[in-house]
């Protein structure tokens, strides 16, 4: 069995994907692999990946018809050969030394099921801003913060987890059109798995014009589904969570409109 599978779900955006794959290959050791799930790309991505996989023994590529990022990640976890899976968005880059730091953290805390870290937001002028997260005292506190904080208290890209645990918990939910990463984290919290924060940047997040657009209506619907799945069983508590989340998402929408003017 391999140590890590660095998993990327790709759909077009070839120039950004090239940087992501190069960073992953540079970080992967002899016991690791880089696995790209090509989700029906319509540009030159398929041909480029085929050429790279023929040249680079650490790189493995699986092609699928366009099914969305959730299905691509779920299929990637199924196909992964590593004991641990390291998630990398196709427009991000792995920070130097990140994989060894993650491996050391799992070795030092073998009870850990999922590990998340900080990230660097890199802007067009080359400047970088570190976005930091924190360790929560309990899964209950982490779950509450996920639902009630205006900003989700983790970044999915750079997250690592035990493949066997992810499969046991049901893998990524391919039926979720949005908030796939939140659903995945909540599964671990809800089932009392051990989530640990690593206090260092693990990925570089490229701020660019092709970032996924924010659909607040779909987002609010997804949050309501997640609160029904993982939120308080008490109907009054569940209604309070929904009201708070609805208000937070609406305020974000207003802020974005004002900022564009």
Coordinates of C-alpha atoms in Angstrom, one line a residue:
X1 CA 0.0 0.0 0.0
X2 CA 1.2 3.5 -0.8
X3 CA 1.5 6.2 1.9
X4 CA -0.4 9.1 0.4
X5 CA -2.6 9.7 -2.6
X6 CA -2.6 13.4 -3.5
X7 CA -6.1 13.6 -5.1
X8 CA -7.1 16.2 -7.6
X9 CA -10.5 16.5 -9.3
X10 CA -10.0 18.4 -12.6
X11 CA -12.4 20.0 -15.1
X12 CA -10.7 22.3 -17.7
X13 CA -8.5 25.2 -16.3
X14 CA -5.5 23.5 -17.8
X15 CA -2.9 26.3 -17.0
X16 CA -3.8 26.2 -13.3
X17 CA -3.9 22.4 -13.3
X18 CA -0.4 22.3 -14.6
X19 CA 0.9 24.2 -11.6
X20 CA -1.1 22.1 -9.2
X21 CA 0.1 18.8 -10.7
X22 CA 3.7 20.0 -10.7
X23 CA 3.5 21.0 -7.0
X24 CA 2.0 17.6 -6.1
X25 CA 4.6 15.6 -8.0
X26 CA 7.4 17.6 -6.4
X27 CA 6.0 16.8 -2.9
X28 CA 5.2 13.2 -3.5
X29 CA 7.8 10.7 -2.3
X30 CA 8.6 7.2 -3.6
X31 CA 5.7 5.8 -1.4
X32 CA 3.2 8.3 -2.7
X33 CA 1.1 8.9 -5.8
X34 CA -0.7 11.8 -7.5
X35 CA -4.1 10.8 -8.8
X36 CA -6.1 13.1 -11.1
X37 CA -9.7 12.4 -11.8
X38 CA -10.5 14.2 -15.1
X39 CA -14.2 15.1 -14.9
X40 CA -14.9 15.3 -18.6
X41 CA -12.7 18.2 -19.5
X42 CA -13.4 19.8 -22.8
X43 CA -10.1 21.7 -23.4
X44 CA -6.6 20.2 -23.9
X45 CA -6.6 18.8 -20.3
X46 CA -7.1 15.1 -21.4
X47 CA -4.2 15.1 -23.9
X48 CA -1.9 16.9 -21.5
X49 CA -2.6 14.5 -18.6
X50 CA -2.0 11.5 -20.9
X51 CA 1.4 12.9 -21.9
X52 CA 2.3 13.7 -18.3
X53 CA 1.3 10.3 -17.0
X54 CA 3.4 8.6 -19.6
X55 CA 6.4 10.7 -18.5
X56 CA 5.9 10.8 -14.7
X57 CA 5.6 7.5 -12.9
X58 CA 4.1 9.1 -9.7
X59 CA 1.1 10.4 -11.8
X60 CA -2.0 8.3 -12.4
X61 CA -5.0 9.6 -14.3
X62 CA -8.6 8.4 -14.4
X63 CA -11.1 9.8 -16.9
X64 CA -14.8 10.0 -16.3
X65 CA -17.8 11.7 -18.1
X66 CA -18.6 15.1 -16.6
X67 CA -20.4 14.2 -13.3
X68 CA -19.3 17.1 -11.1
X69 CA -16.7 17.5 -8.4
X70 CA -18.4 15.4 -5.8
X71 CA -18.5 12.3 -8.0
X72 CA -14.9 13.0 -9.1
X73 CA -13.7 13.1 -5.5
X74 CA -15.8 10.1 -4.5
X75 CA -14.4 8.0 -7.4
X76 CA -10.9 9.3 -6.6
X77 CA -11.2 8.0 -3.0
X78 CA -12.4 4.7 -4.3
X79 CA -9.5 4.5 -6.7
X80 CA -6.8 5.8 -4.4
X81 CA -4.0 3.4 -3.4
X82 CA -2.7 5.4 -0.4
X83 CA -3.5 4.8 3.2
X84 CA -4.1 8.5 3.5
X85 CA -5.7 10.9 0.9
X86 CA -4.5 14.5 0.6
X87 CA -7.0 16.7 -1.2
X88 CA -5.7 19.3 -3.6
X89 CA -8.0 21.6 -5.6
X90 CA -7.0 21.9 -9.2
X91 CA -6.2 25.6 -8.9
X92 CA -4.1 25.3 -5.7
X93 CA -0.5 24.2 -5.1
X94 CA 1.0 22.1 -2.3
X95 CA 3.3 24.0 0.0
X96 CA 6.9 22.7 0.1
X97 CA 7.3 20.2 3.0
X98 CA 3.5 19.9 3.5
X99 CA 3.2 16.2 2.9
X100 CA 6.1 15.3 5.3
X101 CA 4.5 17.6 7.9
X102 CA 1.2 15.9 7.6
X103 CA 2.8 12.4 7.7
X104 CA 4.6 13.4 10.9
X105 CA 1.4 14.7 12.5
X106 CA -0.4 11.4 11.7
X107 CA 2.5 9.5 13.2
X108 CA 2.6 11.6 16.3
X109 CA -1.2 11.3 16.8
X110 CA -2.2 7.9 15.4
X111 CA -5.7 8.4 16.6
X112 CA -6.3 11.2 14.1
X113 CA -8.8 10.4 11.3
X114 CA -8.7 13.8 9.5
X115 CA -6.2 16.6 9.5
X116 CA -6.7 20.1 8.2
X117 CA -4.3 23.1 8.1
X118 CA -3.9 26.7 7.2
X119 CA -3.4 28.1 3.6
X120 CA -1.9 31.0 1.8
X121 CA -4.0 33.2 -0.4
X122 CA -1.8 34.3 -3.3
X123 CA -2.8 37.3 -5.3
X124 CA -2.0 38.3 -8.9
X125 CA 0.8 40.7 -7.7
X126 CA 2.5 37.8 -5.9
X127 CA 1.6 38.9 -2.4
X128 CA 0.4 36.2 -0.1
X129 CA -1.9 36.3 3.0
X130 CA -2.0 33.5 5.5
X131 CA -5.5 32.3 6.5
X132 CA -5.3 30.5 9.8
X133 CA -7.7 28.1 11.5
X134 CA -7.8 26.5 14.9
X135 CA -8.1 23.3 16.9
X136 CA -11.6 22.9 18.5
X137 CA -11.9 21.5 22.0
X138 CA -14.6 19.0 20.8
X139 CA -16.4 17.8 17.7
X140 CA -19.6 19.4 19.1
X141 CA -17.9 22.8 19.2
X142 CA -16.4 22.3 15.7
X143 CA -19.9 21.4 14.4
X144 CA -21.5 24.4 16.0
X145 CA -18.9 26.7 14.6
X146 CA -19.3 25.2 11.1
X147 CA -23.0 26.0 11.2
X148 CA -23.0 29.3 13.0
X149 CA -19.8 31.1 12.0
X150 CA -20.0 33.4 9.0
X151 CA -16.8 31.9 7.6
X152 CA -16.4 28.1 7.4
X153 CA -13.7 27.2 10.0
X154 CA -11.6 25.1 7.7
X155 CA -10.4 24.8 4.1
X156 CA -11.0 21.6 2.2
X157 CA -7.9 21.8 -0.1
X158 CA -5.0 20.6 1.9
X159 CA -7.1 18.3 4.1
X160 CA -5.8 14.7 4.6
X161 CA -7.7 11.8 6.0
X162 CA -7.6 8.0 6.3
X163 CA -9.0 6.5 3.2
X164 CA -10.6 3.5 5.1
X165 CA -12.4 5.9 7.5
X166 CA -13.8 8.0 4.6
X167 CA -15.1 4.9 2.9
X168 CA -16.6 3.7 6.2
X169 CA -18.4 7.0 6.6
X170 CA -19.9 6.9 3.1
X171 CA -17.3 8.8 1.1
X172 CA -18.2 12.1 -0.6
X173 CA -21.9 12.5 -1.3
X174 CA -22.2 12.7 -5.1
X175 CA -25.8 13.9 -4.8
X176 CA -24.7 17.2 -3.2
X177 CA -24.6 19.9 -5.8
X178 CA -22.7 22.3 -3.5
X179 CA -21.1 22.4 0.0
X180 CA -19.6 19.0 -0.7
X181 CA -16.6 19.8 1.5
X182 CA -18.8 20.9 4.4
X183 CA -20.8 17.7 4.2
X184 CA -17.6 15.6 4.3
X185 CA -16.2 17.3 7.4
X186 CA -19.6 17.1 9.2
X187 CA -19.6 13.3 8.7
X188 CA -16.4 13.0 10.6
X189 CA -17.6 15.4 13.4
X190 CA -21.1 13.8 13.6
X191 CA -19.6 10.3 13.9
X192 CA -17.1 11.3 16.6
X193 CA -14.0 10.8 14.5
X194 CA -10.8 12.6 15.5
X195 CA -10.2 15.9 13.6
X196 CA -6.9 17.7 14.2
X197 CA -5.5 21.0 13.1
X198 CA -2.0 21.4 11.9
X199 CA -0.6 24.9 12.5
X200 CA 1.1 25.6 9.2
X201 CA 0.1 26.4 5.6
X202 CA -0.4 23.3 3.6
X203 CA -1.6 24.7 0.2
X204 CA -1.3 27.9 -1.8
X205 CA -4.7 29.2 -2.9
X206 CA -4.5 31.1 -6.2
X207 CA -6.9 34.0 -6.3
X208 CA -8.0 34.3 -9.9
X209 CA -10.8 35.3 -12.2
X210 CA -11.9 31.7 -12.9
X211 CA -13.0 30.9 -9.3
X212 CA -16.3 29.2 -9.0
X213 CA -19.1 31.8 -8.8
X214 CA -21.1 31.9 -5.6
X215 CA -24.7 30.9 -5.9
X216 CA -26.2 32.0 -2.6
X217 CA -29.7 30.4 -3.3
X218 CA -28.2 27.0 -3.9
X219 CA -25.8 27.5 -1.0
X220 CA -28.7 28.3 1.4
X221 CA -30.6 25.2 0.3
X222 CA -27.5 23.1 0.8
X223 CA -27.0 24.5 4.3
X224 CA -30.6 23.7 5.2
X225 CA -30.1 20.1 4.1
X226 CA -26.9 19.8 6.1
X227 CA -28.6 21.2 9.3
X228 CA -31.3 18.6 8.9
X229 CA -28.7 15.9 8.6
X230 CA -26.2 16.9 11.3
X231 CA -27.8 19.8 13.3
X232 CA -29.7 19.7 16.6
X233 CA -32.4 17.1 16.9
X234 CA -34.5 19.6 18.9
X235 CA -36.7 21.3 16.3
X236 CA -36.3 24.7 18.0
X237 CA -32.5 24.4 18.0
X238 CA -32.6 23.3 14.4
X239 CA -34.8 26.2 13.4
X240 CA -32.4 28.6 15.2
X241 CA -29.4 27.2 13.3
X242 CA -31.3 27.6 10.0
X243 CA -32.2 31.2 10.8
X244 CA -28.6 32.1 11.7
X245 CA -27.2 30.4 8.6
X246 CA -29.8 32.0 6.3
X247 CA -29.0 35.4 7.8
X248 CA -25.3 34.9 7.4
X249 CA -25.6 33.9 3.7
X250 CA -27.9 36.8 2.9
X251 CA -25.5 39.3 4.5
X252 CA -22.6 37.8 2.4
X253 CA -24.7 38.3 -0.7
X254 CA -25.4 41.9 0.2
X255 CA -21.7 42.5 0.9
X256 CA -20.8 41.1 -2.5
X257 CA -23.3 43.3 -4.3
X258 CA -22.0 46.4 -2.5
X259 CA -18.4 45.5 -3.2
X260 CA -19.0 45.2 -6.9
X261 CA -20.4 48.7 -7.2

